Amino acid sequence: MGENNFSRELRLLTPTHFEYVFTKAIPAVSPQITLLARFNNANNPRIGITLSKKRVKFAHDRNRIKRILRESFRLHRQSFPNIDIVVVGKSGLDKMSNKELSYLLSKLWKKLAKRCEKSQLE
């Protein structure tokens, strides 16, 4: 595992962490997923995932999506500055295949990293 693990320090755990990101977020948006980011004081990027029952009806779909999100974040996290990311799932997310979701996420990670880099320069 080494540096590619997904430890507790890489997750947003409390409602306060999520609220912090929601207040002044840098967005990366698609029709199925919204990524919101904000710079943090931690030594690494962190992620929080919100998938409501209203948007993704079945628990097995929510769990599948969360697994893919975590794995994708774990693989791309070296490209991020120290930011907190909240992933918000939208309707239609459960209809995507694993391959489609992974492709969409890789595009959104790149878009988010670029926007964070740009906002850091301002």
CSV table of N, CA and C in Angstrom, one decimal:
chain,number,residue,atom,x,y,z
A,1,MET,N,0.8,-1.2,0.0
A,1,MET,CA,0.0,0.0,0.0
A,1,MET,C,0.9,1.3,0.0
A,2,GLY,N,1.7,1.5,1.0
A,2,GLY,CA,2.6,2.6,1.1
A,2,GLY,C,1.8,3.9,1.1
A,3,GLU,N,2.2,4.8,0.2
A,3,GLU,CA,1.6,6.2,0.1
A,3,GLU,C,0.3,6.2,-0.5
A,4,ASN,N,-0.2,5.1,-1.1
A,4,ASN,CA,-1.5,5.2,-1.8
A,4,ASN,C,-2.6,4.6,-1.0
A,5,ASN,N,-2.5,4.6,0.3
A,5,ASN,CA,-3.5,4.1,1.2
A,5,ASN,C,-4.6,5.1,1.3
A,6,PHE,N,-5.7,4.7,2.0
A,6,PHE,CA,-6.9,5.6,2.2
A,6,PHE,C,-7.2,5.7,3.6
A,7,SER,N,-6.3,6.4,4.4
A,7,SER,CA,-6.4,6.4,5.8
A,7,SER,C,-7.4,7.5,6.3
A,8,ARG,N,-7.6,7.5,7.6
A,8,ARG,CA,-8.6,8.4,8.2
A,8,ARG,C,-8.3,9.9,8.0
A,9,GLU,N,-7.0,10.2,7.9
A,9,GLU,CA,-6.5,11.6,7.7
A,9,GLU,C,-7.0,12.1,6.3
A,10,LEU,N,-7.3,11.2,5.4
A,10,LEU,CA,-7.7,11.6,4.0
A,10,LEU,C,-9.2,11.8,3.9
A,11,ARG,N,-10.0,11.7,4.9
A,11,ARG,CA,-11.4,11.8,4.9
A,11,ARG,C,-11.9,13.0,5.6
A,12,LEU,N,-13.0,13.6,5.1
A,12,LEU,CA,-13.8,14.6,5.9
A,12,LEU,C,-14.7,13.9,6.8
A,13,LEU,N,-14.7,14.1,8.1
A,13,LEU,CA,-15.4,13.2,9.0
A,13,LEU,C,-16.6,13.9,9.7
A,14,THR,N,-16.5,15.2,9.9
A,14,THR,CA,-17.6,15.8,10.7
A,14,THR,C,-18.4,16.8,9.8
A,15,PRO,N,-19.6,17.1,10.3
A,15,PRO,CA,-20.4,18.1,9.5
A,15,PRO,C,-19.6,19.5,9.4
A,16,THR,N,-18.8,19.8,10.4
A,16,THR,CA,-18.1,21.1,10.4
A,16,THR,C,-17.1,21.1,9.2
A,17,HIS,N,-16.5,19.9,9.0
A,17,HIS,CA,-15.5,19.9,7.8
A,17,HIS,C,-16.3,20.1,6.5
A,18,PHE,N,-17.5,19.5,6.4
A,18,PHE,CA,-18.3,19.7,5.2
A,18,PHE,C,-18.7,21.2,5.0
A,19,GLU,N,-19.2,21.8,6.1
A,19,GLU,CA,-19.7,23.1,6.1
A,19,GLU,C,-18.5,24.1,5.7
A,20,TYR,N,-17.3,23.8,6.2
A,20,TYR,CA,-16.2,24.6,5.8
A,20,TYR,C,-16.0,24.7,4.3
A,21,VAL,N,-16.1,23.5,3.6
A,21,VAL,CA,-16.0,23.5,2.2
A,21,VAL,C,-17.1,24.2,1.5
A,22,PHE,N,-18.4,24.0,2.0
A,22,PHE,CA,-19.5,24.6,1.3
A,22,PHE,C,-19.5,26.1,1.4
A,23,THR,N,-18.9,26.7,2.3
A,23,THR,CA,-18.9,28.2,2.5
A,23,THR,C,-18.2,29.0,1.3
A,24,LYS,N,-17.0,28.5,0.9
A,24,LYS,CA,-16.3,29.2,-0.1
A,24,LYS,C,-15.7,28.2,-1.1
A,25,ALA,N,-16.5,27.5,-1.8
A,25,ALA,CA,-16.0,26.4,-2.6
A,25,ALA,C,-15.6,26.8,-4.0
A,26,ILE,N,-14.6,26.0,-4.5
A,26,ILE,CA,-14.2,26.1,-5.9
A,26,ILE,C,-14.9,24.9,-6.6
A,27,PRO,N,-15.8,25.1,-7.5
A,27,PRO,CA,-16.5,24.0,-8.1
A,27,PRO,C,-15.9,23.4,-9.4
A,28,ALA,N,-16.2,22.1,-9.6
A,28,ALA,CA,-16.0,21.4,-10.9
A,28,ALA,C,-17.3,20.6,-11.0
A,29,VAL,N,-18.1,20.9,-12.1
A,29,VAL,CA,-19.5,20.4,-12.2
A,29,VAL,C,-19.6,19.6,-13.5
A,30,SER,N,-20.4,18.5,-13.3
A,30,SER,CA,-20.9,17.8,-14.5
A,30,SER,C,-22.4,17.5,-14.2
A,31,PRO,N,-23.1,17.0,-15.2
A,31,PRO,CA,-24.6,16.7,-14.9
A,31,PRO,C,-24.8,15.6,-13.8
A,32,GLN,N,-23.8,14.7,-13.6
A,32,GLN,CA,-24.0,13.7,-12.6
A,32,GLN,C,-23.3,14.0,-11.2
A,33,ILE,N,-22.3,14.7,-11.2
A,33,ILE,CA,-21.5,14.9,-10.0
A,33,ILE,C,-21.0,16.4,-9.9
A,34,THR,N,-21.0,16.9,-8.7
A,34,THR,CA,-20.4,18.2,-8.4
A,34,THR,C,-19.3,18.0,-7.4
A,35,LEU,N,-18.1,18.5,-7.8
A,35,LEU,CA,-17.0,18.5,-6.9
A,35,LEU,C,-16.8,19.9,-6.3
A,36,LEU,N,-16.7,20.0,-5.0
A,36,LEU,CA,-16.5,21.3,-4.4
A,36,LEU,C,-15.2,21.2,-3.6
A,37,ALA,N,-14.3,22.2,-3.7
A,37,ALA,CA,-13.0,22.2,-3.0
A,37,ALA,C,-12.7,23.5,-2.3
A,38,ARG,N,-11.9,23.4,-1.3
A,38,ARG,CA,-11.5,24.6,-0.6
A,38,ARG,C,-10.1,24.2,0.1
A,39,PHE,N,-9.2,25.2,0.1
A,39,PHE,CA,-7.9,24.9,0.7
A,39,PHE,C,-8.0,24.7,2.2
A,40,ASN,N,-7.1,23.7,2.7
A,40,ASN,CA,-7.2,23.4,4.1
A,40,ASN,C,-5.8,23.6,4.7
A,41,ASN,N,-5.7,23.4,6.0
A,41,ASN,CA,-4.5,23.5,6.8
A,41,ASN,C,-3.8,22.2,7.0
A,42,ALA,N,-4.4,21.1,6.5
A,42,ALA,CA,-3.9,19.8,6.7
A,42,ALA,C,-2.7,19.6,5.8
A,43,ASN,N,-2.0,18.5,5.9
A,43,ASN,CA,-0.8,18.2,5.1
A,43,ASN,C,-1.1,17.5,3.8
A,44,ASN,N,-2.4,17.2,3.6
A,44,ASN,CA,-2.8,16.4,2.4
A,44,ASN,C,-4.2,16.8,2.0
A,45,PRO,N,-4.6,16.4,0.8
A,45,PRO,CA,-5.9,16.6,0.4
A,45,PRO,C,-6.9,15.6,1.1
A,46,ARG,N,-8.1,16.0,1.3
A,46,ARG,CA,-9.1,15.1,2.0
A,46,ARG,C,-10.4,15.1,1.2
A,47,ILE,N,-11.2,14.1,1.3
A,47,ILE,CA,-12.4,13.9,0.6
A,47,ILE,C,-13.6,13.6,1.5
A,48,GLY,N,-14.7,14.1,1.1
A,48,GLY,CA,-16.0,13.7,1.8
A,48,GLY,C,-17.0,13.5,0.7
A,49,ILE,N,-17.8,12.5,0.9
A,49,ILE,CA,-18.8,12.1,-0.2
A,49,ILE,C,-20.2,12.2,0.3
A,50,THR,N,-21.1,12.8,-0.4
A,50,THR,CA,-22.5,12.9,-0.1
A,50,THR,C,-23.3,12.3,-1.3
A,51,LEU,N,-24.0,11.2,-1.0
A,51,LEU,CA,-24.9,10.6,-1.9
A,51,LEU,C,-26.2,10.3,-1.2
A,52,SER,N,-27.3,11.1,-1.6
A,52,SER,CA,-28.5,10.9,-0.9
A,52,SER,C,-29.4,9.8,-1.5
A,53,LYS,N,-30.3,9.2,-0.7
A,53,LYS,CA,-31.2,8.2,-1.1
A,53,LYS,C,-32.1,8.8,-2.2
A,54,LYS,N,-32.4,10.0,-2.1
A,54,LYS,CA,-33.3,10.7,-3.1
A,54,LYS,C,-32.7,10.6,-4.5
A,55,ARG,N,-31.4,10.8,-4.6
A,55,ARG,CA,-30.7,10.8,-5.9
A,55,ARG,C,-30.2,9.4,-6.3
A,56,VAL,N,-29.7,8.6,-5.4
A,56,VAL,CA,-29.3,7.2,-5.7
A,56,VAL,C,-30.1,6.3,-4.8
A,57,LYS,N,-31.1,5.6,-5.4
A,57,LYS,CA,-32.1,4.9,-4.6
A,57,LYS,C,-31.6,3.7,-3.8
A,58,PHE,N,-30.8,2.9,-4.5
A,58,PHE,CA,-30.4,1.6,-3.8
A,58,PHE,C,-29.1,1.7,-3.1
A,59,ALA,N,-29.0,1.1,-2.0
A,59,ALA,CA,-27.8,1.1,-1.2
A,59,ALA,C,-26.6,0.5,-1.9
A,60,HIS,N,-26.8,-0.6,-2.7
A,60,HIS,CA,-25.7,-1.2,-3.4
A,60,HIS,C,-25.2,-0.3,-4.5
A,61,ASP,N,-26.0,0.6,-5.1
A,61,ASP,CA,-25.5,1.5,-6.0
A,61,ASP,C,-24.7,2.6,-5.3
A,62,ARG,N,-25.2,3.1,-4.2
A,62,ARG,CA,-24.5,4.1,-3.4
A,62,ARG,C,-23.1,3.6,-3.0
A,63,ASN,N,-23.1,2.4,-2.5
A,63,ASN,CA,-21.8,1.8,-2.1
A,63,ASN,C,-20.8,1.6,-3.2
A,64,ARG,N,-21.3,1.2,-4.4
A,64,ARG,CA,-20.5,1.0,-5.6
A,64,ARG,C,-19.9,2.3,-6.0
A,65,ILE,N,-20.7,3.3,-6.0
A,65,ILE,CA,-20.2,4.7,-6.4
A,65,ILE,C,-19.2,5.2,-5.4
A,66,LYS,N,-19.4,5.0,-4.1
A,66,LYS,CA,-18.5,5.5,-3.1
A,66,LYS,C,-17.1,4.8,-3.3
A,67,ARG,N,-17.2,3.4,-3.5
A,67,ARG,CA,-15.9,2.7,-3.7
A,67,ARG,C,-15.1,3.3,-4.9
A,68,ILE,N,-15.8,3.5,-6.0
A,68,ILE,CA,-15.2,4.1,-7.2
A,68,ILE,C,-14.6,5.4,-6.9
A,69,LEU,N,-15.4,6.3,-6.2
A,69,LEU,CA,-14.9,7.6,-5.9
A,69,LEU,C,-13.7,7.6,-5.0
A,70,ARG,N,-13.7,6.7,-4.0
A,70,ARG,CA,-12.5,6.7,-3.1
A,70,ARG,C,-11.3,6.2,-3.9
A,71,GLU,N,-11.5,5.2,-4.7
A,71,GLU,CA,-10.3,4.6,-5.4
A,71,GLU,C,-9.8,5.6,-6.4
A,72,SER,N,-10.7,6.3,-7.1
A,72,SER,CA,-10.2,7.4,-8.1
A,72,SER,C,-9.5,8.5,-7.3
A,73,PHE,N,-10.0,8.9,-6.2
A,73,PHE,CA,-9.3,9.9,-5.4
A,73,PHE,C,-8.0,9.5,-4.9
A,74,ARG,N,-7.9,8.2,-4.5
A,74,ARG,CA,-6.6,7.7,-4.0
A,74,ARG,C,-5.6,7.7,-5.1
A,75,LEU,N,-6.0,7.4,-6.3
A,75,LEU,CA,-5.0,7.3,-7.4
A,75,LEU,C,-4.6,8.7,-7.9
A,76,HIS,N,-5.5,9.7,-7.8
A,76,HIS,CA,-5.2,11.1,-8.3
A,76,HIS,C,-4.8,12.1,-7.2
A,77,ARG,N,-4.8,11.7,-6.0
A,77,ARG,CA,-4.5,12.7,-4.9
A,77,ARG,C,-3.2,13.4,-5.0
A,78,GLN,N,-2.2,12.8,-5.6
A,78,GLN,CA,-0.9,13.4,-5.7
A,78,GLN,C,-0.9,14.7,-6.5
A,79,SER,N,-1.9,14.8,-7.4
A,79,SER,CA,-2.0,15.9,-8.3
A,79,SER,C,-2.7,17.1,-7.6
A,80,PHE,N,-3.2,17.0,-6.4
A,80,PHE,CA,-3.9,18.0,-5.7
A,80,PHE,C,-3.0,18.8,-4.7
A,81,PRO,N,-3.3,20.1,-4.6
A,81,PRO,CA,-2.7,20.8,-3.4
A,81,PRO,C,-3.4,20.4,-2.1
A,82,ASN,N,-3.1,21.0,-1.0
A,82,ASN,CA,-3.8,20.6,0.2
A,82,ASN,C,-5.2,21.3,0.2
A,83,ILE,N,-6.2,20.5,-0.3
A,83,ILE,CA,-7.6,20.9,-0.4
A,83,ILE,C,-8.5,19.9,0.3
A,84,ASP,N,-9.7,20.4,0.7
A,84,ASP,CA,-10.7,19.5,1.1
A,84,ASP,C,-11.7,19.4,-0.1
A,85,ILE,N,-12.2,18.3,-0.4
A,85,ILE,CA,-13.1,18.1,-1.5
A,85,ILE,C,-14.3,17.4,-1.0
A,86,VAL,N,-15.5,18.0,-1.4
A,86,VAL,CA,-16.8,17.3,-1.2
A,86,VAL,C,-17.4,16.9,-2.5
A,87,VAL,N,-17.7,15.6,-2.6
A,87,VAL,CA,-18.3,15.1,-3.8
A,87,VAL,C,-19.8,15.0,-3.6
A,88,VAL,N,-20.6,15.7,-4.4
A,88,VAL,CA,-22.1,15.7,-4.3
A,88,VAL,C,-22.6,14.9,-5.5
A,89,GLY,N,-23.3,13.8,-5.2
A,89,GLY,CA,-23.9,13.0,-6.3
A,89,GLY,C,-25.3,13.6,-6.7
A,90,LYS,N,-25.6,13.5,-8.0
A,90,LYS,CA,-26.8,14.0,-8.6
A,90,LYS,C,-27.6,12.9,-9.2
A,91,SER,N,-28.8,13.2,-9.6
A,91,SER,CA,-29.6,12.2,-10.3
A,91,SER,C,-29.0,11.7,-11.5
A,92,GLY,N,-29.1,10.4,-11.8
A,92,GLY,CA,-28.5,9.8,-13.0
A,92,GLY,C,-27.2,9.2,-12.7
A,93,LEU,N,-26.6,9.4,-11.6
A,93,LEU,CA,-25.3,8.9,-11.3
A,93,LEU,C,-25.3,7.3,-11.2
A,94,ASP,N,-26.4,6.8,-10.7
A,94,ASP,CA,-26.5,5.3,-10.5
A,94,ASP,C,-26.7,4.6,-11.9
A,95,LYS,N,-27.0,5.3,-12.9
A,95,LYS,CA,-27.2,4.7,-14.3
A,95,LYS,C,-25.8,4.6,-15.0
A,96,MET,N,-24.8,5.2,-14.5
A,96,MET,CA,-23.5,5.1,-15.1
A,96,MET,C,-22.8,3.8,-14.8
A,97,SER,N,-22.0,3.3,-15.8
A,97,SER,CA,-21.2,2.1,-15.6
A,97,SER,C,-20.0,2.5,-14.8
A,98,ASN,N,-19.3,1.6,-14.3
A,98,ASN,CA,-18.0,1.8,-13.6
A,98,ASN,C,-17.0,2.5,-14.4
A,99,LYS,N,-16.9,2.1,-15.7
A,99,LYS,CA,-15.9,2.7,-16.6
A,99,LYS,C,-16.3,4.2,-16.9
A,100,GLU,N,-17.6,4.4,-17.2
A,100,GLU,CA,-18.0,5.8,-17.4
A,100,GLU,C,-17.8,6.7,-16.2
A,101,LEU,N,-18.1,6.2,-15.1
A,101,LEU,CA,-17.9,7.0,-13.8
A,101,LEU,C,-16.4,7.3,-13.6
A,102,SER,N,-15.5,6.3,-13.8
A,102,SER,CA,-14.1,6.5,-13.6
A,102,SER,C,-13.6,7.5,-14.6
A,103,TYR,N,-14.0,7.5,-15.9
A,103,TYR,CA,-13.6,8.4,-16.9
A,103,TYR,C,-14.1,9.8,-16.5
A,104,LEU,N,-15.3,10.0,-16.1
A,104,LEU,CA,-15.9,11.3,-15.7
A,104,LEU,C,-15.1,11.8,-14.5
A,105,LEU,N,-14.8,11.0,-13.6
A,105,LEU,CA,-14.0,11.5,-12.4
A,105,LEU,C,-12.6,11.9,-12.8
A,106,SER,N,-12.0,11.2,-13.6
A,106,SER,CA,-10.6,11.6,-14.0
A,106,SER,C,-10.6,13.0,-14.7
A,107,LYS,N,-11.7,13.3,-15.5
A,107,LYS,CA,-11.8,14.6,-16.1
A,107,LYS,C,-12.1,15.7,-15.1
A,108,LEU,N,-13.0,15.4,-14.1
A,108,LEU,CA,-13.3,16.3,-13.1
A,108,LEU,C,-12.2,16.6,-12.1
A,109,TRP,N,-11.4,15.6,-11.8
A,109,TRP,CA,-10.2,15.8,-10.9
A,109,TRP,C,-9.2,16.8,-11.6
A,110,LYS,N,-9.0,16.6,-12.9
A,110,LYS,CA,-8.1,17.5,-13.6
A,110,LYS,C,-8.6,18.9,-13.7
A,111,LYS,N,-9.9,19.0,-13.9
A,111,LYS,CA,-10.6,20.4,-13.9
A,111,LYS,C,-10.4,21.0,-12.6
A,112,LEU,N,-10.7,20.3,-11.5
A,112,LEU,CA,-10.6,20.8,-10.2
A,112,LEU,C,-9.2,21.2,-9.8
A,113,ALA,N,-8.2,20.4,-10.1
A,113,ALA,CA,-6.8,20.7,-9.8
A,113,ALA,C,-6.4,22.0,-10.6
A,114,LYS,N,-6.8,22.1,-11.8
A,114,LYS,CA,-6.5,23.3,-12.6
A,114,LYS,C,-7.1,24.6,-12.0
A,115,ARG,N,-8.4,24.5,-11.6
A,115,ARG,CA,-9.1,25.6,-10.9
A,115,ARG,C,-8.5,26.0,-9.6
A,116,CYS,N,-8.1,25.0,-8.8
A,116,CYS,CA,-7.5,25.3,-7.5
A,116,CYS,C,-6.1,26.0,-7.7
A,117,GLU,N,-5.4,25.5,-8.7
A,117,GLU,CA,-4.1,26.1,-9.1
A,117,GLU,C,-4.3,27.6,-9.5
A,118,LYS,N,-5.3,27.8,-10.3
A,118,LYS,CA,-5.6,29.2,-10.8
A,118,LYS,C,-6.0,30.1,-9.6
A,119,SER,N,-6.8,29.6,-8.7
A,119,SER,CA,-7.3,30.4,-7.6
A,119,SER,C,-6.2,30.7,-6.6
A,120,GLN,N,-5.2,29.8,-6.5
A,120,GLN,CA,-4.1,30.0,-5.6
A,120,GLN,C,-3.2,31.1,-6.1
A,121,LEU,N,-3.2,31.3,-7.4
A,121,LEU,CA,-2.3,32.4,-8.0
A,121,LEU,C,-3.0,33.8,-7.8
A,122,GLU,N,-4.3,33.8,-7.7
A,122,GLU,CA,-5.0,35.1,-7.6
A,122,GLU,C,-4.8,35.7,-6.2
